[in-house]
mmCIF file of C-alpha atoms in Angstrom:
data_model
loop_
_atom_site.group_PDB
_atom_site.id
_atom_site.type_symbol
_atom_site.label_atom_id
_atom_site.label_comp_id
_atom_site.label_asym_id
_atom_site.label_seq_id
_atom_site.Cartn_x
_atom_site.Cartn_y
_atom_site.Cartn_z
ATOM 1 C CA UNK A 1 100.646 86.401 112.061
ATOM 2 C CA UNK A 2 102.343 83.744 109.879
ATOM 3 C CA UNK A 3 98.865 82.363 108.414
ATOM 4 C CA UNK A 4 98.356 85.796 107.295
ATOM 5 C CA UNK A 5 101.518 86.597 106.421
ATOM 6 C CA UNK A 6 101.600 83.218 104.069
ATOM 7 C CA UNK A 7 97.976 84.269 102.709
ATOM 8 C CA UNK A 8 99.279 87.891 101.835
ATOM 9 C CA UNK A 9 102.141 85.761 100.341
ATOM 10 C CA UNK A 10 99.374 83.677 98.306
ATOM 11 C CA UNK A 11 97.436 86.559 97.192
ATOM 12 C CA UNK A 12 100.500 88.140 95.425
ATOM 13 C CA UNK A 13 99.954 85.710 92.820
ATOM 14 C CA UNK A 14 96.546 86.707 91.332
ATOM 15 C CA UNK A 15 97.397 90.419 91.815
ATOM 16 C CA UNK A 16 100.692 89.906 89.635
ATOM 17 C CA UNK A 17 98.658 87.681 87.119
ATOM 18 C CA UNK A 18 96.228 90.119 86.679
ATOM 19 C CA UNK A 19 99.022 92.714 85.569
ATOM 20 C CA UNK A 20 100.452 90.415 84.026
ATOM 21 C CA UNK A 21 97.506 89.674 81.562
ATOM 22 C CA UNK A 22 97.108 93.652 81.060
ATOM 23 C CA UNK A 23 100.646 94.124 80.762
ATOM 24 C CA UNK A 24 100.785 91.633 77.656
ATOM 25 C CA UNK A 25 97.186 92.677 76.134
ATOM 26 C CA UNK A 26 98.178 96.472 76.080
ATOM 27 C CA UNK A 27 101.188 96.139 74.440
ATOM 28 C CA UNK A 28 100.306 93.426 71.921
ATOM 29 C CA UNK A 29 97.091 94.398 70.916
ATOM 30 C CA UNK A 30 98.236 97.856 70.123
ATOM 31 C CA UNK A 31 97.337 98.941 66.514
ATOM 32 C CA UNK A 32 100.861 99.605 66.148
ATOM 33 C CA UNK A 33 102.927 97.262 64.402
ATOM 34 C CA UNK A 34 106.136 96.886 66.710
ATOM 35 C CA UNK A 35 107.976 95.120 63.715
ATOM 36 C CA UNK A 36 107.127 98.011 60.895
ATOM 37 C CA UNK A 37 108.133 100.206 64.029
ATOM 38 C CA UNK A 38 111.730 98.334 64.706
ATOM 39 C CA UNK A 39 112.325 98.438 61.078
ATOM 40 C CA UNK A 40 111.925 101.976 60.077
ATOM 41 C CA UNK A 41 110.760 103.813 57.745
ATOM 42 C CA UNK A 42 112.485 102.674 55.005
ATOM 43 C CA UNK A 43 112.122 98.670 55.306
ATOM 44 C CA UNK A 44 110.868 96.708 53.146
ATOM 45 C CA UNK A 45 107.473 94.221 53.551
ATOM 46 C CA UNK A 46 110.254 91.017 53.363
ATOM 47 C CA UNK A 47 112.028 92.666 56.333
ATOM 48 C CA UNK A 48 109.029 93.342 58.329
ATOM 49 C CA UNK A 49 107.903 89.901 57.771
ATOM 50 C CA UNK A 50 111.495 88.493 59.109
ATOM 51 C CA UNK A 51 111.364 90.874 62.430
ATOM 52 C CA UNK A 52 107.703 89.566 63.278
ATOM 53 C CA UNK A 53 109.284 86.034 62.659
ATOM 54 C CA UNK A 54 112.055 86.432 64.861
ATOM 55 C CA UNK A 55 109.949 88.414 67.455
ATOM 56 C CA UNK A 56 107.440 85.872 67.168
ATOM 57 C CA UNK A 57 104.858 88.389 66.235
ATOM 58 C CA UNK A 58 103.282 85.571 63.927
ATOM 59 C CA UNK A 59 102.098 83.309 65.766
ATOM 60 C CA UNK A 60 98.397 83.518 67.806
ATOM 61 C CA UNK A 61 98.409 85.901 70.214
ATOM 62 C CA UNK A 62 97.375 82.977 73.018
ATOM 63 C CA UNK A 63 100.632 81.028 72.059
ATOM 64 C CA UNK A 64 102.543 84.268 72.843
ATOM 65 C CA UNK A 65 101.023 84.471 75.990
ATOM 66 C CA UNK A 66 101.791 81.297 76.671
ATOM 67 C CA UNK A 67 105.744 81.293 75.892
ATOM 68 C CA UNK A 68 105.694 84.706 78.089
ATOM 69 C CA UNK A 69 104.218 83.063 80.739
ATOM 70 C CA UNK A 70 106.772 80.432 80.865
ATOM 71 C CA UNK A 71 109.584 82.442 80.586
ATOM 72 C CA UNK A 72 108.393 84.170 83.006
ATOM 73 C CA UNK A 73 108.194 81.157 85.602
ATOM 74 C CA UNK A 74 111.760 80.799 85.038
ATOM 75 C CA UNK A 75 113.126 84.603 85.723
ATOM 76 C CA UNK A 76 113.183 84.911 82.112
ATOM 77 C CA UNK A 77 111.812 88.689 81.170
ATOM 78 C CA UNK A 78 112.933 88.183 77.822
ATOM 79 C CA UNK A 79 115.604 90.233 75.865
ATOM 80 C CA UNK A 80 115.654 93.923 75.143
ATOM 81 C CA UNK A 81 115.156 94.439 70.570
ATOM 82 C CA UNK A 82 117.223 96.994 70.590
ATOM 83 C CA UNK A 83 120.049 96.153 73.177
ATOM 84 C CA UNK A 84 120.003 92.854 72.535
ATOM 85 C CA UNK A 85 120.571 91.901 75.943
ATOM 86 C CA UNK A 86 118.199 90.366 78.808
ATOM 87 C CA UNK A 87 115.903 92.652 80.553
ATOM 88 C CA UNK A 88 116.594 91.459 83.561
ATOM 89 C CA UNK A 89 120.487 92.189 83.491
ATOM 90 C CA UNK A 90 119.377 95.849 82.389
ATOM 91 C CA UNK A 91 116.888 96.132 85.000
ATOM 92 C CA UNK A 92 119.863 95.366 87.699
ATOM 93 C CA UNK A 93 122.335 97.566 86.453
ATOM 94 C CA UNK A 94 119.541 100.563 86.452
ATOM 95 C CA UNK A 95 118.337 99.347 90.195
ATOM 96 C CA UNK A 96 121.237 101.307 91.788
ATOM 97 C CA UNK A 97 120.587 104.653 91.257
ATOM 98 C CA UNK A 98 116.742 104.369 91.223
ATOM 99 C CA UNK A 99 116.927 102.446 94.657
ATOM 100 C CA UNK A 100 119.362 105.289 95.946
ATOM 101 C CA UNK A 101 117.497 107.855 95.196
ATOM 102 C CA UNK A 102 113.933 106.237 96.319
ATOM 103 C CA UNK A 103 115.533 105.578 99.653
ATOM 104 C CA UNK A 104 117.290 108.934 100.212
ATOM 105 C CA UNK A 105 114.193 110.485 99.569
ATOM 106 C CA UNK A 106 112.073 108.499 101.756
ATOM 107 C CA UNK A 107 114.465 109.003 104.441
ATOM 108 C CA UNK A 108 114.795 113.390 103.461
ATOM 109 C CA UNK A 109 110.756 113.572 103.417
ATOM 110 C CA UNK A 110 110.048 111.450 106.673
ATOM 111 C CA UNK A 111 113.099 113.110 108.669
ATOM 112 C CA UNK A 112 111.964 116.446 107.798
ATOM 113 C CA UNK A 113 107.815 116.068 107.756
ATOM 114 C CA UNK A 114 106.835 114.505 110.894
ATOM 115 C CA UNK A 115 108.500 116.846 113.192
ATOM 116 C CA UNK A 116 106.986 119.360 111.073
ATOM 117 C CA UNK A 117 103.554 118.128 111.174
ATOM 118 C CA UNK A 118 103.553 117.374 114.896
ATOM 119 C CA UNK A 119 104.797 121.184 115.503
ATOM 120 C CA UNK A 120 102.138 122.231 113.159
ATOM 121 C CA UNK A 121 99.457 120.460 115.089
ATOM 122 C CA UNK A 122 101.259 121.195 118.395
ATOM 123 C CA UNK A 123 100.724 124.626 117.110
ATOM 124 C CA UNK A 124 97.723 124.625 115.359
ATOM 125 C CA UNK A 125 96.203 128.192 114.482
ATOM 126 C CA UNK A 126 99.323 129.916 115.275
ATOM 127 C CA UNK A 127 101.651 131.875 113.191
ATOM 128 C CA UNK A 128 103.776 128.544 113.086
ATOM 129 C CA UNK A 129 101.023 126.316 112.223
ATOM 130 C CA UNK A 130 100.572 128.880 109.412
ATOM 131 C CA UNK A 131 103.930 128.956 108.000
ATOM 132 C CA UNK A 132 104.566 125.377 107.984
ATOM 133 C CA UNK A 133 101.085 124.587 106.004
ATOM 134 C CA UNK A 134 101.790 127.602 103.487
ATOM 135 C CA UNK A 135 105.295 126.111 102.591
ATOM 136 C CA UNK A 136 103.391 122.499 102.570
ATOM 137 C CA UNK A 137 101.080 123.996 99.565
ATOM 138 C CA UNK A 138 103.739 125.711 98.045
ATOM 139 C CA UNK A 139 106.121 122.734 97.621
ATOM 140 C CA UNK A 140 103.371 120.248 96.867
ATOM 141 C CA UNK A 141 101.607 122.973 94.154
ATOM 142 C CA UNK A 142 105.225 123.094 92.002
ATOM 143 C CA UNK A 143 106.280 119.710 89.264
ATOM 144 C CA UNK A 144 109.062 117.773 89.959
ATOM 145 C CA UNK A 145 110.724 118.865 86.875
ATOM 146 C CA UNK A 146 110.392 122.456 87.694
ATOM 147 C CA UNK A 147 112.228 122.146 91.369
ATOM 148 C CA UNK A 148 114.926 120.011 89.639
ATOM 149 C CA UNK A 149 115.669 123.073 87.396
ATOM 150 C CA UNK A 150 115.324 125.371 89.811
ATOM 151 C CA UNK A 151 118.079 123.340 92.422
ATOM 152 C CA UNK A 152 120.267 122.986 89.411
ATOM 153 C CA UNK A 153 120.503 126.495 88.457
ATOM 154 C CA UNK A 154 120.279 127.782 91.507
ATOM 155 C CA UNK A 155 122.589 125.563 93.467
ATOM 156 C CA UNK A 156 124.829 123.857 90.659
ATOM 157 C CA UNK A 157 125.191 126.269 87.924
ATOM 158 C CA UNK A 158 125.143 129.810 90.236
ATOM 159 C CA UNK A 159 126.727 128.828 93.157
ATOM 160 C CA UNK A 160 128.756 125.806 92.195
ATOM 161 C CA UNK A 161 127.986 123.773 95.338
ATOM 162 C CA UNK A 162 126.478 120.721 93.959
ATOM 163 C CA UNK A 163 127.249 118.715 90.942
ATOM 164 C CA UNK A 164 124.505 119.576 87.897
ATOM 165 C CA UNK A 165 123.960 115.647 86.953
ATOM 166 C CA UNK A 166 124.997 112.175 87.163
ATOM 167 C CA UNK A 167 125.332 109.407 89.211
ATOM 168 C CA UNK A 168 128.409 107.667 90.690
ATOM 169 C CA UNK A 169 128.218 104.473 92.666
ATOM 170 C CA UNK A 170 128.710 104.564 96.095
ATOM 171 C CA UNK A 171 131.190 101.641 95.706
ATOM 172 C CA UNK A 172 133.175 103.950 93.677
ATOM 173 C CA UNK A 173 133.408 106.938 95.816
ATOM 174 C CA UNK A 174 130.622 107.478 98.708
ATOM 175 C CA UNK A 175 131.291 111.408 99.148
ATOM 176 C CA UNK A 176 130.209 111.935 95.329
ATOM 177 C CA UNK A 177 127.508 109.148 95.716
ATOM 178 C CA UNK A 178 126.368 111.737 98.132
ATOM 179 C CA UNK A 179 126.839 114.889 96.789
ATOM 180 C CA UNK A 180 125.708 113.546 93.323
ATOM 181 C CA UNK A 181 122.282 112.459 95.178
ATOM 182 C CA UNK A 182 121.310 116.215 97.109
ATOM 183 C CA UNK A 183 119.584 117.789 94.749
ATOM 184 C CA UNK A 184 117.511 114.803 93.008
ATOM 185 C CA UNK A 185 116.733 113.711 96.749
ATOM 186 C CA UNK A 186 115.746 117.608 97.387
ATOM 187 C CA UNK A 187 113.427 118.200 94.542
ATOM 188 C CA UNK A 188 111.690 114.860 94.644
ATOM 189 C CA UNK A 189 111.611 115.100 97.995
ATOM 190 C CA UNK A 190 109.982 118.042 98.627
ATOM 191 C CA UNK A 191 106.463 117.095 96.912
ATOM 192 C CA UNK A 192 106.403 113.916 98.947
ATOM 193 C CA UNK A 193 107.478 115.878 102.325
ATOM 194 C CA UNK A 194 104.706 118.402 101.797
ATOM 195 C CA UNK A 195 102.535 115.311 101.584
ATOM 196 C CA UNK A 196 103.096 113.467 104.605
ATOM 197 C CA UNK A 197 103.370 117.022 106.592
ATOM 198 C CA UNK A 198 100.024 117.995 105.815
ATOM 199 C CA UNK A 199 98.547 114.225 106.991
ATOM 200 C CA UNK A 200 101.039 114.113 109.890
ATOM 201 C CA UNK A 201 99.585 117.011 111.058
ATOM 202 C CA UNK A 202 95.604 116.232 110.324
ATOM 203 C CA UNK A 203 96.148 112.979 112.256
ATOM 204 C CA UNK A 204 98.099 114.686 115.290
ATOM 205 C CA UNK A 205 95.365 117.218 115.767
ATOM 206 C CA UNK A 206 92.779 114.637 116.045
ATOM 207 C CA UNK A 207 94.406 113.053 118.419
ATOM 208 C CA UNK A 208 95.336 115.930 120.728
ATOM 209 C CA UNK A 209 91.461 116.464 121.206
ATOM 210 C CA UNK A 210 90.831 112.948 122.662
ATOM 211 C CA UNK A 211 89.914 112.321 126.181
ATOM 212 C CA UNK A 212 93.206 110.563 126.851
ATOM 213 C CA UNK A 213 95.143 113.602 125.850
ATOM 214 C CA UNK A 214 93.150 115.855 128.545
ATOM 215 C CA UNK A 215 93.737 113.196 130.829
ATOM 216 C CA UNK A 216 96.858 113.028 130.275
ATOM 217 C CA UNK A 217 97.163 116.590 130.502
ATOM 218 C CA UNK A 218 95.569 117.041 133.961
ATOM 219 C CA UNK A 219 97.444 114.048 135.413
ATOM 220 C CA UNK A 220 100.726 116.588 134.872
ATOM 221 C CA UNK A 221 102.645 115.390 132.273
ATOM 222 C CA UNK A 222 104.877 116.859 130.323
ATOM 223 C CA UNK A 223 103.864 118.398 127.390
ATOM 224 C CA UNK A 224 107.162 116.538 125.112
ATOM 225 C CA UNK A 225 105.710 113.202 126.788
ATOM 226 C CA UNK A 226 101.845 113.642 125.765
ATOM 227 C CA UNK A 227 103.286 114.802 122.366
ATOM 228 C CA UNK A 228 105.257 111.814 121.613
ATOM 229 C CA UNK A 229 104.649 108.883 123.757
ATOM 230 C CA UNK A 230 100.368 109.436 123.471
ATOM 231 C CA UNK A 231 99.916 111.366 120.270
ATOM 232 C CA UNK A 232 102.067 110.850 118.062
ATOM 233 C CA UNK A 233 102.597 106.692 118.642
ATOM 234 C CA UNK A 234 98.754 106.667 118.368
ATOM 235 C CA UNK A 235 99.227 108.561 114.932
ATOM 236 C CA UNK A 236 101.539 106.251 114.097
ATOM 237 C CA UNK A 237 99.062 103.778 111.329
ATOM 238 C CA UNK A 238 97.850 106.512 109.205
ATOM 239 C CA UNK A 239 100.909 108.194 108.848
ATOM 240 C CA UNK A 240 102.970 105.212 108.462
ATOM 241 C CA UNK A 241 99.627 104.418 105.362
ATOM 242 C CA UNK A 242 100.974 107.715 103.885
ATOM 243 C CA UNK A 243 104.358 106.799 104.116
ATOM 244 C CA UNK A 244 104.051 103.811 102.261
ATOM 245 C CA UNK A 245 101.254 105.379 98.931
ATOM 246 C CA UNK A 246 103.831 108.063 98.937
ATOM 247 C CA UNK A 247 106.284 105.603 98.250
ATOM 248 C CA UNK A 248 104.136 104.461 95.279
ATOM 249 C CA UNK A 249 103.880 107.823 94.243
ATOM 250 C CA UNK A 250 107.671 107.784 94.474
ATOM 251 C CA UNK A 251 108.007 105.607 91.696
ATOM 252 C CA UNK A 252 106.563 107.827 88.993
ATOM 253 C CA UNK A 253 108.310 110.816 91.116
ATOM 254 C CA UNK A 254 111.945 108.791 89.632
ATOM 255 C CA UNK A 255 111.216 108.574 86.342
ATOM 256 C CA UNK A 256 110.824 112.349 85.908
ATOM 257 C CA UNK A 257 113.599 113.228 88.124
ATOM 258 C CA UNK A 258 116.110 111.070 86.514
ATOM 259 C CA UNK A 259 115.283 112.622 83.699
ATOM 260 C CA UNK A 260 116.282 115.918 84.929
ATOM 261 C CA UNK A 261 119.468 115.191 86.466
ATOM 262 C CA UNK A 262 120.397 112.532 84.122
ATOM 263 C CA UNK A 263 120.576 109.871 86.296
ATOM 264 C CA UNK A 264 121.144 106.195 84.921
ATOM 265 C CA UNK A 265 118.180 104.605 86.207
ATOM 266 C CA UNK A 266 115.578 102.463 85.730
ATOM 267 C CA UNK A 267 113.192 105.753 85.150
ATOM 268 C CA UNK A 268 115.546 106.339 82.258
ATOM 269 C CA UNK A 269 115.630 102.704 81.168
ATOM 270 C CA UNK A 270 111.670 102.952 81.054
ATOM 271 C CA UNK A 271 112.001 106.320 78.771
ATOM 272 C CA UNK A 272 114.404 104.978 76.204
ATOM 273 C CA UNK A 273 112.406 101.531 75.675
ATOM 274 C CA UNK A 274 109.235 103.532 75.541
ATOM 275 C CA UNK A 275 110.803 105.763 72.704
ATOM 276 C CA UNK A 276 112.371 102.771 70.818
ATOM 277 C CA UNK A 277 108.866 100.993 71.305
ATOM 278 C CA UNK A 278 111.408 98.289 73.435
ATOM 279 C CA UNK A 279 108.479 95.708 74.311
ATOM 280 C CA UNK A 280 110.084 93.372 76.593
ATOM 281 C CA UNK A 281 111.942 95.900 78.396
ATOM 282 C CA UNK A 282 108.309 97.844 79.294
ATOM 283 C CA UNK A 283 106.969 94.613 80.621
ATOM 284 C CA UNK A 284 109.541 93.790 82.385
ATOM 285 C CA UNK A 285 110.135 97.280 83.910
ATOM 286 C CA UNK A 286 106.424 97.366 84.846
ATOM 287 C CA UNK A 287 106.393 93.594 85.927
ATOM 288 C CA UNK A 288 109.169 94.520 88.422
ATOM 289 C CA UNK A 289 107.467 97.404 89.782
ATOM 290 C CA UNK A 290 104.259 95.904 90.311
ATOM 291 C CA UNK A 291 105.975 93.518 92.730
ATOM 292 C CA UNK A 292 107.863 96.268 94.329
ATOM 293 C CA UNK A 293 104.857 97.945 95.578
ATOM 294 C CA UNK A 294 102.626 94.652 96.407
ATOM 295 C CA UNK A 295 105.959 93.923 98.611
ATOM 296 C CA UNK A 296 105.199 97.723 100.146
ATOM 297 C CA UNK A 297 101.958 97.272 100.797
ATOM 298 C CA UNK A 298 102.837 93.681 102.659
ATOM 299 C CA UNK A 299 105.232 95.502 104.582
ATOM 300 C CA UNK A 300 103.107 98.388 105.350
ATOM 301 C CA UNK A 301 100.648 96.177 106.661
ATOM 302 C CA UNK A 302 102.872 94.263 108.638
ATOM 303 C CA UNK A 303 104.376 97.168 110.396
ATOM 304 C CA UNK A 304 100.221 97.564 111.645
ATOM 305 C CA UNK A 305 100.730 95.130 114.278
ATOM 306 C CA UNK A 306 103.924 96.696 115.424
ATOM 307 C CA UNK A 307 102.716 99.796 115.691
ATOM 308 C CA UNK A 308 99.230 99.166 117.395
ATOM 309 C CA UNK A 309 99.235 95.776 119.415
ATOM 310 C CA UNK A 310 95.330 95.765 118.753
ATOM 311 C CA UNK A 311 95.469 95.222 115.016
ATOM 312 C CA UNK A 312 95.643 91.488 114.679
ATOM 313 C CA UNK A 313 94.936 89.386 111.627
#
């Protein structure tokens, strides 16, 4: 376990290097001139020329890459152009609300989709079984954006149960940190629960038709204990594989619903650098998400041997 653990560790490096090299090429060899861009429309050639100085824009591209990389050793992700302030301080005052809101909806989607799934396969070709998989395509057929407005009008606006937008730290005041986080968690939520109910319930009905689960059957047992303790802890790797690509979907997921509810996050930090053409703020925000998700997909894999004693590495 710890050899592989420390090669998993090891092979982080190239994977990050990789986006690291594609990160920098997309941005810089864009045909668009970031320093005409920062200096508007009315600048003149001398003021250009000083931004691409300061910016370092003049020198070869490979010397760039260079000084980036070494920042970069040292936890240095630059400084934003137009904030004038270090990514990485902007990054972790955004992480709050976009961690909040990834883990509230991780917890909403998995709550509320394996029990459906394992009814719906319990089920399967009953009116249940029915119901469940027609809501399943309904709520994974509708945009992000679209639920968002619906929940807001519907339950903020209308009915005046929720608050319509914002975000307030739970070290503030945890019952608004709540309340403030419903309907984001909802209408993200629902895509990604929709998700993992269909594939809970694929992999459940699979299962239930093994010979185990007829054995287990004729031996007596109840039908709660063949459910649980055979069927679904034998489901257990695939759906905990879903759990963790719709966590990468997730992150795409944020940036449209803080957007919506005009939450402070990083989604929103990622939206007003790529308006403002913000170059070090992009790479950073994409640097730090890259390593998010290779440390998911670690974890994921890790959780393998928990789950099933047979997986070994």
């Amino acid at each position: 376990m710890w050899s592989y653990l420390i090669r998993r560790i090891l092979a982080v490096i190239p994977v990050m290097t990789v986006v690291g090299i594609v990160v920098f090429l997309i941005l810089h060899l864009n045909p668009n001139d970031p320093a005409a861009i920062i200096a508007g429309d009315h600048a003149t050639a001398q003021d250009i020329e000083d931004i691409r100085r300061r910016l370092g824009l003049d020198r070869p591209i490979y010397i760039q890459f260079v000084d980036w990389v070494g920042r970069l050793i040292r936890g240095d992700l630059g400084s934003s152009i137009f904030l004038e302030r270090p990514v990485l301080h902007l990054i972790l005052e955004r992480v709050e609300p976009t961690l909040a809101l990834a883990i509230s909806t991780t917890i909403f989607s998995v709550v509320l989709a394996i029990p459906l799934g394992v009814l719906a396969a319990w089920k399967a070709g009953t009116w249940i079984d029915q119901v469940i998989m027609a809501v399943a395509v309904l709520a994974f057929s509708f945009p992000v954006f679209l639920i968002g407005y619906g929940l807001v009008q519907g339950l903020a606006l209308e009915l005046d149960l929720l608050p319509v937008q914002g975000f307030v730290s739970i070290s503030e005041d945890p019952v608004r940190f709540l309340a403030h986080l419903v309907l984001p968690t909802i209408a993200l939520g629902l895509v990604y629960t929709a998700l993992l109910a269909r594939m809970t319930r694929s992999t459940v009905l699979e299962i239930l038709n093994e010979d185990y689960i007829r054995t287990a059957r004729a031996k007596g047992l109840a039908n709660g204990r063949v459910l649980i303790i055979h069927a679904l802890k034998n489901a257990a790797v695939p759906i905990v594989t879903t759990i963790g690509v719709g966590i990468a979907l997730l992150i795409g997921g944020v940036v449209v619903t803080e957007s919506v509810f005009a939450i402070p996050g990083v989604g929103r930090l990622t939206i007003d650098a790529v308006l403002h053409r913000d170059y070090p703020v992009i790479q950073g925000v994409i640097l730090v998400v890259s390593g998010f998700y290779v440390m998911i997909n670690l974890a994921i894999d890790l959780t393998y041997t928990v789950l099933d004693p047979r997986i070994r590495y």
